[in-house]
Amino acid sequence: MSQLPITNKPISFTNNLTRLQLISLDACTRCMECLQWCPVLDVTGDETLTTPEKIRVYGELVRAQEGLRAKIFGRPEVAPAILEKLTQALYTCTTCGRCGEVCPVGINTQRLWPALRAKMVELGVGPFGAQRDMARIVAEKHNPYDKPHAERFAWIPPQVTVADRAAIGYFTGCSGAYTAQPMVAGALRVMSALGIEFTLFGDEWCCGFPLFIVGELALMQELIRHNVDGFAARGIKHLAVSCPCCMFMLQNHWAYFYGAPLPFDIIHITQLVKPYVQAGKLVLTKPLAATIAYHDPCYLSRGTRVIEEPRAVLAQIQGARLVELPHSRELSRCCGAGGGIRRALPEVSIEMARNLMREAESVGAEILAIDCPACYERLHLAQQGWDGKVQVMDLMQLVTGLL
Amino acid sequence: MHQIFQSLPLVPASFRPFFYGMAALALALFALGTFDRVWLWTQGRDRANDALAGARLRELLKLSVVKLFSRDCLLAPRTFARSRVRGAMLIGIVWGSLILFAGVLLSALLYVSPVAFLSYDAARAVAFVMDVGGGWLLAGLAVALARRYWFHPARWVSAPGDGFLLILFTVVVALGFLMEGVRLAGTGLELALWYPVGAGTGALLLALVGDRAALVASYPWLYLLHAGAAFALIAYVPFSRLFHIFAAQITTFAARSMSQ
C-alpha cells in the first residue's frame, strides 16, 4: 500500500464521514445551482473553490483511495497539489450552508464541510492560515479570541441578578462575551425584565464551534464535558443561548462529544422570549420610527431553523417599519463571519459583510437588526472605512433600548 | 406483433452473440461498479439521529431504487423551486428514461415469453408511450446540452467527463430514434400515428436518402451501434457522476426527513 506523501501514513478518507455524507459525495448532479447563490464566490470570483468542485475532488479521493481498484491494485499516491487545492477550497468558505439549502438533491453542506475539514486536519494540510493557532489559543484561554478568561463576564450589567441555581442557564459564548457584549448584556436584561430567573456558569469555556468548524476536534470532548457538567451542577433544565453558532453546536453536536444525552435541552434566546411576547409581557414603552431589516444568521436560519421567533420579537417595536432583505430566512446572505474565514481570509470576509449591508440599504433599511455575535463583530468592522449609512444593531440590544 | 415496437427480431442471428456479449459485459461492469460505490457508502459512520440510522448495504440499495419513484424524483419539486426550465428538463429526462427502460424490459419479456401476453392494441399503445417518452427524453437532453454549452449561467465550472456523459446519453437516444426511423421507413410508415417521433424521423430519412432498401439494410448496423452506445452508458454509470441517479434519491429523502 502506497502512502500519502504529506502525512506518511495511510489515512481513511471515509471513517469520519457519516453514510449520508458519503452518499452526498455521489449525489451531486453538478447542476451549478449552488454557484449562483454562493456569497463567497461573489467576492472571490473563483469557481474552482466552490461546492461542486469540493465534492467532486473529495469523492474522487475516496474512490481512488478506498474503492475496489485501490483494494486490488493498491492505493495510488495523492498528489500534494490536489490536497492543497482541496484544502484551499474547503477553507475558502464560511460554511453558511446556502449551497445546501438550494441544492436540488438536498446535500447538507453545512454538515459536510466540517467533516471534510476534519480530514484535512488529520492529513496535516488543515486548518488554513491564521486558523492554525486557534486550537492552542482555545486550550490556553478557553476562547478563540486570545482574551483573558477572567474577563469573560466583565460585561454583566449591574442591574441584572444572576441566580446560583435556576431552571434556566444562559450560555454566553465567546463571541458574545468578547466581541458583542451589547448582545449578551441585552439578553440578560430582557430575561430580567421578563422576570425569568437564570444562572450562568462562571467558568464557562468555548462551546467548541470555532474548532469544530475548522476541523480541529482534539479538544472537543474536554471543552464540552467541562461546560455540560458545569451547567448540570447548577440544576438547569434548559440552556438558553444567543449565538447561532453556539446554538448549532449545543443542539447538534454536544451530545455526541459528551458521549451521552445532555441533561438539559437547548433553546435559543428568542425561543425563550417568544411566549412572553405572545402573552403581551414584553412591553416596549418607547417607540422607534425607523425602517428595520432583520438578517437571518446562517446557523440560526439554515442551521437550527429559528426563523419566526426573532421576527416576533421585532414586531413588538412600536412605530418601526419592518422590511425583508432581498435574501432572507433560509436563503439569507452570509455576512462573512463564519467558518473561520474571518481569521483565514479577512479581506474576503469584510467584503461579504459589506455586500450584506448593501442589501440592507437596497431595501431602504436604516437599521440592520442581527441576532449573531459573529455577524455583530464582522459588520461593525466592515463599517470602518465604508460610506454606507445603515446602522447595525443586535436584536436584544435594540429591544433593551426600548424597554 | 413484434414489429410494432420490438427490434431484436429484425436483427440477423449472426449479430446476436455480439449483442448478448456486450449486454453481459455491460451488466457485469454495472453490478461491479455499483457494488463498489454502495459498499463505500457503508464505510461511513452510523449516526443515531441521521435519516439513515442503522441502514446497511441492502437497505441503501433498496432506498436508492425505490426513491426513484418518489414524488421528489418524479416531480422534481426542489428543482422546479429554482428554475422551471431546469425542472421541465429534469422531468423530461427522468420520465423519458423510466418509460424507455420499462418499454425495453417489456420488449425483452415479450421476446423470451412463449406466450404473447400483449394484445395488438395494447402493444400499439405501449409503442406510442415509448415513442413519446423517447421524444421527451431527447428534448430534456437537448435542453441540458444547450444549458451546458450555449446558455449556461455566468457562474459555471466544468470537470473532465461532465460533457461526455451528456453527449453519450444523447447519442444513445438519438441513435434509437434513427434506428426506429429506419425501421418504420422500411415498413411503410403505416403506423405513423402511433410513432409520432419515430415516424417523423423515418419520413425525414426517407426524404434525405430516398432509397428505402438502403435504409432497411442499414438497420442491423444502427441497431448494434445503438445497443453498443446504450451498453457503454449502462456500464459507465457507476464509474461516473451519473451515479447520482441513485445517490441523489437518498440525499433528497434524507433532506425531506430531516426537514420534517
mmCIF file of C-alpha atoms in Angstrom, chain A residues 70-232:
data_model
loop_
_atom_site.group_PDB
_atom_site.id
_atom_site.type_symbol
_atom_site.label_atom_id
_atom_site.label_comp_id
_atom_site.label_asym_id
_atom_site.label_seq_id
_atom_site.Cartn_x
_atom_site.Cartn_y
_atom_site.Cartn_z
ATOM 1 C CA ALA A 70 -7.376 0.517 -4.630
ATOM 2 C CA LYS A 71 -8.224 -2.779 -2.937
ATOM 3 C CA ILE A 72 -6.902 -4.756 -5.913
ATOM 4 C CA PHE A 73 -4.009 -2.635 -7.148
ATOM 5 C CA GLY A 74 -3.103 -0.648 -4.037
ATOM 6 C CA ARG A 75 -3.724 2.956 -3.110
ATOM 7 C CA PRO A 76 -2.265 5.467 -5.533
ATOM 8 C CA GLU A 77 -0.337 8.406 -4.191
ATOM 9 C CA VAL A 78 -2.266 11.602 -3.692
ATOM 10 C CA ALA A 79 -0.613 14.491 -5.467
ATOM 11 C CA PRO A 80 0.137 17.233 -2.932
ATOM 12 C CA ALA A 81 -1.205 19.816 -5.382
ATOM 13 C CA ILE A 82 -4.623 18.159 -5.282
ATOM 14 C CA LEU A 83 -4.723 18.224 -1.497
ATOM 15 C CA GLU A 84 -3.524 21.807 -1.393
ATOM 16 C CA LYS A 85 -6.215 22.943 -3.809
ATOM 17 C CA LEU A 86 -8.876 20.971 -1.974
ATOM 18 C CA THR A 87 -7.760 22.491 1.324
ATOM 19 C CA GLN A 88 -7.886 25.971 -0.146
ATOM 20 C CA ALA A 89 -11.378 25.281 -1.492
ATOM 21 C CA LEU A 90 -12.648 23.785 1.736
ATOM 22 C CA TYR A 91 -11.435 26.719 3.808
ATOM 23 C CA THR A 92 -12.415 29.470 1.372
ATOM 24 C CA CYS A 93 -15.922 29.022 2.659
ATOM 25 C CA THR A 94 -17.984 30.403 5.512
ATOM 26 C CA THR A 95 -19.899 27.106 5.869
ATOM 27 C CA CYS A 96 -23.042 29.231 5.619
ATOM 28 C CA GLY A 97 -24.899 26.313 4.040
ATOM 29 C CA ARG A 98 -26.778 28.334 1.437
ATOM 30 C CA CYS A 99 -25.451 25.990 -1.261
ATOM 31 C CA GLY A 100 -27.070 23.092 0.577
ATOM 32 C CA GLU A 101 -30.324 24.963 1.023
ATOM 33 C CA VAL A 102 -30.744 25.457 -2.726
ATOM 34 C CA CYS A 103 -29.304 22.071 -3.698
ATOM 35 C CA PRO A 104 -31.910 20.218 -5.786
ATOM 36 C CA VAL A 105 -30.791 16.922 -4.291
ATOM 37 C CA GLY A 106 -30.650 18.145 -0.694
ATOM 38 C CA ILE A 107 -26.953 17.791 0.075
ATOM 39 C CA ASN A 108 -26.475 19.149 3.591
ATOM 40 C CA THR A 109 -23.272 21.057 3.019
ATOM 41 C CA GLN A 110 -23.362 22.809 6.397
ATOM 42 C CA ARG A 111 -22.799 19.385 7.970
ATOM 43 C CA LEU A 112 -20.490 18.099 5.258
ATOM 44 C CA TRP A 113 -17.796 20.785 5.283
ATOM 45 C CA PRO A 114 -16.676 20.361 8.931
ATOM 46 C CA ALA A 115 -16.298 16.627 8.354
ATOM 47 C CA LEU A 116 -14.140 17.163 5.257
ATOM 48 C CA ARG A 117 -12.124 19.846 7.042
ATOM 49 C CA ALA A 118 -11.503 17.467 9.939
ATOM 50 C CA LYS A 119 -9.994 15.081 7.419
ATOM 51 C CA MET A 120 -7.737 17.824 6.084
ATOM 52 C CA VAL A 121 -6.525 18.413 9.646
ATOM 53 C CA GLU A 122 -5.874 14.698 10.023
ATOM 54 C CA LEU A 123 -3.921 14.755 6.762
ATOM 55 C CA GLY A 124 -1.831 17.613 8.078
ATOM 56 C CA VAL A 125 -2.956 20.168 5.489
ATOM 57 C CA GLY A 126 -5.644 21.955 7.501
ATOM 58 C CA PRO A 127 -6.645 24.256 9.024
ATOM 59 C CA PHE A 128 -5.819 27.248 6.912
ATOM 60 C CA GLY A 129 -3.586 30.237 7.517
ATOM 61 C CA ALA A 130 -4.137 32.002 10.833
ATOM 62 C CA GLN A 131 -6.676 29.347 11.862
ATOM 63 C CA ARG A 132 -3.728 27.135 12.773
ATOM 64 C CA ASP A 133 -3.247 28.964 16.087
ATOM 65 C CA MET A 134 -6.824 28.526 17.172
ATOM 66 C CA ALA A 135 -6.552 25.182 18.968
ATOM 67 C CA ARG A 136 -3.613 26.404 21.038
ATOM 68 C CA ILE A 137 -5.395 29.636 21.915
ATOM 69 C CA VAL A 138 -8.608 27.860 22.917
ATOM 70 C CA ALA A 139 -6.630 25.379 25.004
ATOM 71 C CA GLU A 140 -4.835 28.187 26.835
ATOM 72 C CA LYS A 141 -7.526 30.854 27.079
ATOM 73 C CA HIS A 142 -10.748 28.839 26.651
ATOM 74 C CA ASN A 143 -11.814 31.252 23.897
ATOM 75 C CA PRO A 144 -10.608 31.699 20.296
ATOM 76 C CA TYR A 145 -10.044 35.462 20.640
ATOM 77 C CA ASP A 146 -6.915 35.172 22.800
ATOM 78 C CA LYS A 147 -8.618 37.230 25.524
ATOM 79 C CA PRO A 148 -8.152 36.638 29.262
ATOM 80 C CA HIS A 149 -10.569 34.069 30.608
ATOM 81 C CA ALA A 150 -11.033 36.244 33.703
ATOM 82 C CA GLU A 151 -12.713 38.905 31.543
ATOM 83 C CA ARG A 152 -15.352 36.577 30.127
ATOM 84 C CA PHE A 153 -18.112 38.024 32.277
ATOM 85 C CA ALA A 154 -16.815 41.582 32.659
ATOM 86 C CA TRP A 155 -19.807 42.932 30.724
ATOM 87 C CA ILE A 156 -22.645 41.728 33.003
ATOM 88 C CA PRO A 157 -24.985 44.700 33.521
ATOM 89 C CA PRO A 158 -25.160 45.769 37.162
ATOM 90 C CA GLN A 159 -28.969 45.802 37.178
ATOM 91 C CA VAL A 160 -29.396 42.072 36.496
ATOM 92 C CA THR A 161 -29.448 39.346 39.101
ATOM 93 C CA VAL A 162 -27.782 36.052 38.321
ATOM 94 C CA ALA A 163 -29.018 33.096 40.415
ATOM 95 C CA ASP A 164 -26.635 30.443 41.714
ATOM 96 C CA ARG A 165 -29.029 27.715 40.602
ATOM 97 C CA ALA A 166 -32.019 28.010 38.286
ATOM 98 C CA ALA A 167 -34.039 26.034 35.790
ATOM 99 C CA ILE A 168 -32.670 28.195 33.007
ATOM 100 C CA GLY A 169 -28.998 28.590 32.280
ATOM 101 C CA TYR A 170 -27.577 31.108 29.851
ATOM 102 C CA PHE A 171 -24.628 30.173 27.668
ATOM 103 C CA THR A 172 -22.795 33.364 26.796
ATOM 104 C CA GLY A 173 -20.419 32.114 24.130
ATOM 105 C CA CYS A 174 -17.015 33.617 23.352
ATOM 106 C CA SER A 175 -18.138 35.962 20.568
ATOM 107 C CA GLY A 176 -20.822 37.451 22.772
ATOM 108 C CA ALA A 177 -18.532 37.737 25.780
ATOM 109 C CA TYR A 178 -15.611 39.325 23.986
ATOM 110 C CA THR A 179 -16.802 40.962 20.759
ATOM 111 C CA ALA A 180 -20.544 41.594 21.047
ATOM 112 C CA GLN A 181 -21.210 42.474 24.665
ATOM 113 C CA PRO A 182 -24.305 44.601 23.889
ATOM 114 C CA MET A 183 -25.904 41.434 22.553
ATOM 115 C CA VAL A 184 -25.391 39.224 25.592
ATOM 116 C CA ALA A 185 -25.939 42.096 28.030
ATOM 117 C CA GLY A 186 -29.211 42.752 26.193
ATOM 118 C CA ALA A 187 -30.222 39.107 26.523
ATOM 119 C CA LEU A 188 -29.679 39.202 30.304
ATOM 120 C CA ARG A 189 -31.569 42.483 30.621
ATOM 121 C CA VAL A 190 -34.520 41.148 28.645
ATOM 122 C CA MET A 191 -34.657 37.995 30.772
ATOM 123 C CA SER A 192 -34.529 40.131 33.908
ATOM 124 C CA ALA A 193 -37.252 42.440 32.609
ATOM 125 C CA LEU A 194 -39.459 39.418 31.951
ATOM 126 C CA GLY A 195 -38.819 38.045 35.438
ATOM 127 C CA ILE A 196 -37.020 34.953 34.143
ATOM 128 C CA GLU A 197 -34.692 33.533 36.774
ATOM 129 C CA PHE A 198 -31.466 32.312 35.208
ATOM 130 C CA THR A 199 -27.980 31.206 36.093
ATOM 131 C CA LEU A 200 -24.571 31.460 34.427
ATOM 132 C CA PHE A 201 -21.607 29.107 34.614
ATOM 133 C CA GLY A 202 -18.808 31.364 35.847
ATOM 134 C CA ASP A 203 -16.112 29.084 34.415
ATOM 135 C CA GLU A 204 -17.798 28.706 31.022
ATOM 136 C CA TRP A 205 -15.444 27.714 28.198
ATOM 137 C CA CYS A 206 -15.696 27.926 24.443
ATOM 138 C CA CYS A 207 -18.560 25.771 23.119
ATOM 139 C CA GLY A 208 -16.167 24.142 20.656
ATOM 140 C CA PHE A 209 -17.710 25.535 17.478
ATOM 141 C CA PRO A 210 -14.656 27.504 16.264
ATOM 142 C CA LEU A 211 -12.531 24.369 16.479
ATOM 143 C CA PHE A 212 -15.232 22.063 15.152
ATOM 144 C CA ILE A 213 -15.791 24.249 12.131
ATOM 145 C CA VAL A 214 -12.131 24.294 11.100
ATOM 146 C CA GLY A 215 -11.791 20.568 11.711
ATOM 147 C CA GLU A 216 -9.753 20.622 14.933
ATOM 148 C CA LEU A 217 -11.518 18.013 17.030
ATOM 149 C CA ALA A 218 -8.872 17.076 19.602
ATOM 150 C CA LEU A 219 -10.153 19.416 22.332
ATOM 151 C CA MET A 220 -13.851 18.957 21.746
ATOM 152 C CA GLN A 221 -14.569 16.383 24.399
ATOM 153 C CA GLU A 222 -12.751 18.288 27.122
ATOM 154 C CA LEU A 223 -14.469 21.589 26.321
ATOM 155 C CA ILE A 224 -17.913 20.079 26.091
ATOM 156 C CA ARG A 225 -17.686 17.905 29.194
ATOM 157 C CA HIS A 226 -16.473 20.896 31.188
ATOM 158 C CA ASN A 227 -19.408 23.024 30.049
ATOM 159 C CA VAL A 228 -22.105 20.359 30.322
ATOM 160 C CA ASP A 229 -21.013 19.298 33.799
ATOM 161 C CA GLY A 230 -20.703 22.922 34.915
ATOM 162 C CA PHE A 231 -24.237 23.798 33.844
ATOM 163 C CA ALA A 232 -25.676 20.495 35.048
#
